[in-house]
Amino acid sequence: MAAIFSSRLLLFFLFTELINVSFAAGFSIDLIQRDCPLSPLYDPSVNHFDRLHSAFRRSFSRIHRYNPQKYSTLDSPSSSIIQSTIIPGSGEYFMNISIGTPPVEVLGIADTGSDLIWTQCKPCTQCFMQDPPLFDPKKSSTYRSIPCDSSSCSKLSSQATCGSVENSCQYSYSYGDRSFTRGNLAAETMTFGGTHHHPVSIPSIVLGCGHENGGTFDESGSGLIGLGGGSLSLVSQLSKSVGGKVFSYCLVPLSDQSLHTSKITFGNSPSAKKSAISTPLVAKDPETFYYVTLEAISVGEKRLHYKNSSSKVAAEKGNIILDSGTTLTFLPSGFFEDLVTALEEAINAERVSDPSGMLSLCFKVDDGDEQIPTITAHFSGGDVVLQPLNTFAKMEDDMFCLTMVASEEVAIFGNMAQMNFFVEYDLDKETVSFMPTECTKH
Ligand SMILES: *[C@@H]1O[C@H](CO)[C@@H](O)[C@H](O)[C@H]1NC(C)=O
Ligand SMILES: *[C@@H]1O[C@H](CO)[C@@H](O)[C@H](O)[C@H]1NC(C)=O
């Protein structure tokens, strides 16, 4: 009798333990690259080279969002919230999530450069065209509007006002190119899952139900999913459910997108290893962006120290932003020139100019035996050894180019440089870690 009792008890403990473990381990969903066959934007008639060109062009547009002085909105100069620039389809990855009860599918742009989660909502006073059906809050049994005296509403500070109806929190969130979303701040159940993963439902996620949305949004998506460091971002809001402000992703190289999808994980991932190199996240204003410190870059054995002509300090803390929504890597121009010189010396091929004018360092493919030297990014606390696919791309049948460019505004460590790394952001420990990983097998 006692034995039966204790084995039942044991089973009970094992069971509760399993639930805890699976919860604490977090969950994963697909990150759908915007031009890959799984994406609604996929166009089979466009070739790989043209897709690369478009992605690079979007990088140049997106970089403006990181310049708050130049692009802040005129109507709310006192706002401390950064205004970010949205260009058509800004951001390179979609997340397939559902909101409400019963769940309605939302294809949101994953954005590590903003915080608010929002979707277009019925009734629409002004909406952009969208292919998926509009979310109707009246049809969801879990939709709750948020009162204007709540703490979630005050997190939006000057971007929120008190509505006339039932003391509800109205938000108005504008991005640097004058794109905007306005509507009700609400709490709703979000379901994460989809084709490859077991669905996970989380109640009471604060999001914007946008009744007036405009600007340069893309009709294949129905909103934005803010993954920044701010308190209203999905990362911050999920922290209680997954046991910490931790998320990670593994981006599949662009050439492999047709067969495999990239993934994003919320909560601690079993794939995180001690062998990963880790660098501190630097707290800077705004808290949305993920700042780290790049001390130097090596080309083979030659070490080039970071420099920025507008800064007195050689490698200022938090001198570069990690962004998954920008394809290229942007470096301060003087530092970039040093890199170009070192690469020109190291690569035994004829230098040619990029007909599109976007990229600064291109070479002619001759016998296909051009050796690309190892480039190492020396972050404070650890060295990330980059593979050729992180630094160069074939742009035409007979030309390959460096996927890093000069910037006067801000330095960005883009998504190509992060492909085939398991990248984990731990906002509690304030670190980011990189581990070389074949993301197609992840
Ligand atoms: C999103 O997930 C739903 C449910 O699993 C699925 O039916 C739909 O095809 C997915 N959409 C995309 C674009 O992957
Ligand atoms: C160079 O430093 C200045 C001053 O700190 C900063 O405003 C600017 O964004 C930096 N430029 C780049 C390209 O990082």
mmCIF file of N, CA, C and O in Angstrom, residues 16 18 44 59 73 95 102 122 154 168 194 216 228 254 258 268 276 292 299 303 323 338 350-351 366:
data_model
loop_
_atom_site.group_PDB
_atom_site.id
_atom_site.type_symbol
_atom_site.label_atom_id
_atom_site.label_comp_id
_atom_site.label_asym_id
_atom_site.label_seq_id
_atom_site.Cartn_x
_atom_site.Cartn_y
_atom_site.Cartn_z
ATOM 1 N N THR A 16 4.555 16.959 -12.465
ATOM 2 C CA THR A 16 4.639 18.410 -12.242
ATOM 3 C C THR A 16 6.023 18.921 -12.643
ATOM 4 O O THR A 16 6.160 19.991 -13.218
ATOM 5 N N LEU A 18 7.902 17.739 -15.001
ATOM 6 C CA LEU A 18 7.942 17.815 -16.460
ATOM 7 C C LEU A 18 7.296 19.108 -16.950
ATOM 8 O O LEU A 18 7.816 19.779 -17.828
ATOM 9 N N PRO A 44 8.602 33.471 -57.207
ATOM 10 C CA PRO A 44 9.513 32.506 -57.833
ATOM 11 C C PRO A 44 10.208 33.053 -59.078
ATOM 12 O O PRO A 44 11.226 32.505 -59.511
ATOM 13 N N SER A 59 18.219 47.519 -46.275
ATOM 14 C CA SER A 59 19.142 47.821 -45.174
ATOM 15 C C SER A 59 19.463 49.310 -45.122
ATOM 16 O O SER A 59 19.511 49.905 -44.049
ATOM 17 N N THR A 73 9.568 62.588 -34.518
ATOM 18 C CA THR A 73 8.370 63.228 -35.055
ATOM 19 C C THR A 73 8.282 64.657 -34.558
ATOM 20 O O THR A 73 8.752 64.996 -33.484
ATOM 21 N N MET A 95 6.787 36.491 -38.192
ATOM 22 C CA MET A 95 6.428 35.500 -37.181
ATOM 23 C C MET A 95 4.954 35.182 -37.349
ATOM 24 O O MET A 95 4.131 36.088 -37.453
ATOM 25 N N PRO A 102 -11.836 32.566 -30.409
ATOM 26 C CA PRO A 102 -10.911 31.627 -31.053
ATOM 27 C C PRO A 102 -9.737 32.352 -31.728
ATOM 28 O O PRO A 102 -9.879 33.519 -32.091
ATOM 29 N N LYS A 122 -10.579 45.605 -36.562
ATOM 30 C CA LYS A 122 -11.911 46.103 -36.935
ATOM 31 C C LYS A 122 -12.494 46.906 -35.778
ATOM 32 O O LYS A 122 -12.281 46.521 -34.635
ATOM 33 N N SER A 154 0.711 53.647 -18.843
ATOM 34 C CA SER A 154 1.684 54.695 -18.522
ATOM 35 C C SER A 154 3.058 54.383 -19.123
ATOM 36 O O SER A 154 3.862 55.288 -19.326
ATOM 37 N N SER A 168 -10.670 54.108 -21.473
ATOM 38 C CA SER A 168 -9.739 53.169 -22.114
ATOM 39 C C SER A 168 -8.457 53.864 -22.581
ATOM 40 O O SER A 168 -8.448 55.048 -22.902
ATOM 41 N N GLY A 194 2.048 26.857 -34.787
ATOM 42 C CA GLY A 194 2.102 26.801 -36.238
ATOM 43 C C GLY A 194 2.457 25.411 -36.683
ATOM 44 O O GLY A 194 2.275 24.444 -35.937
ATOM 45 N N THR A 216 3.867 53.125 -44.804
ATOM 46 C CA THR A 216 4.441 52.240 -45.809
ATOM 47 C C THR A 216 4.445 50.782 -45.376
ATOM 48 O O THR A 216 5.420 50.086 -45.554
ATOM 49 N N GLY A 228 12.226 44.373 -29.023
ATOM 50 C CA GLY A 228 13.277 45.176 -28.420
ATOM 51 C C GLY A 228 13.397 44.936 -26.921
ATOM 52 O O GLY A 228 12.741 44.063 -26.351
ATOM 53 N N LEU A 254 21.038 32.607 -46.211
ATOM 54 C CA LEU A 254 20.062 32.963 -47.253
ATOM 55 C C LEU A 254 19.972 31.913 -48.355
ATOM 56 O O LEU A 254 18.900 31.659 -48.882
ATOM 57 N N SER A 258 15.251 27.927 -48.841
ATOM 58 C CA SER A 258 14.175 27.223 -49.528
ATOM 59 C C SER A 258 13.794 25.945 -48.796
ATOM 60 O O SER A 258 12.684 25.470 -48.915
ATOM 61 N N ASN A 268 14.922 30.100 -21.841
ATOM 62 C CA ASN A 268 16.215 29.443 -21.988
ATOM 63 C C ASN A 268 16.116 28.319 -22.993
ATOM 64 O O ASN A 268 15.167 27.548 -22.976
ATOM 65 N N ALA A 276 29.736 28.931 -25.715
ATOM 66 C CA ALA A 276 29.415 30.129 -26.487
ATOM 67 C C ALA A 276 30.227 31.309 -25.967
ATOM 68 O O ALA A 276 30.507 31.401 -24.779
ATOM 69 N N VAL A 292 26.047 46.541 -28.156
ATOM 70 C CA VAL A 292 27.207 45.809 -27.651
ATOM 71 C C VAL A 292 28.466 46.600 -28.025
ATOM 72 O O VAL A 292 28.375 47.626 -28.703
ATOM 73 N N VAL A 299 41.503 40.729 -39.842
ATOM 74 C CA VAL A 299 41.502 40.080 -41.153
ATOM 75 C C VAL A 299 42.696 39.147 -41.107
ATOM 76 O O VAL A 299 43.840 39.614 -41.055
ATOM 77 N N ARG A 303 45.038 42.813 -36.903
ATOM 78 C CA ARG A 303 43.985 43.362 -36.046
ATOM 79 C C ARG A 303 43.772 44.851 -36.320
ATOM 80 O O ARG A 303 44.727 45.642 -36.291
ATOM 81 N N ASP A 323 21.133 43.843 -34.870
ATOM 82 C CA ASP A 323 19.778 43.920 -35.431
ATOM 83 C C ASP A 323 19.539 42.774 -36.405
ATOM 84 O O ASP A 323 20.321 42.558 -37.328
ATOM 85 N N ASP A 338 39.765 51.077 -43.249
ATOM 86 C CA ASP A 338 40.870 50.215 -42.797
ATOM 87 C C ASP A 338 40.590 48.759 -43.162
ATOM 88 O O ASP A 338 41.477 48.014 -43.575
ATOM 89 N N GLU A 350 40.955 40.332 -58.722
ATOM 90 C CA GLU A 350 40.847 41.661 -59.308
ATOM 91 C C GLU A 350 39.666 42.414 -58.686
ATOM 92 O O GLU A 350 38.552 41.905 -58.635
ATOM 93 N N ARG A 351 39.935 43.651 -58.224
ATOM 94 C CA ARG A 351 38.864 44.445 -57.628
ATOM 95 C C ARG A 351 38.008 45.060 -58.736
ATOM 96 O O ARG A 351 38.543 45.578 -59.716
ATOM 97 N N ASP A 366 37.577 34.600 -60.644
ATOM 98 C CA ASP A 366 38.359 34.147 -61.795
ATOM 99 C C ASP A 366 38.282 32.648 -61.955
ATOM 100 O O ASP A 366 37.452 32.134 -62.664
#
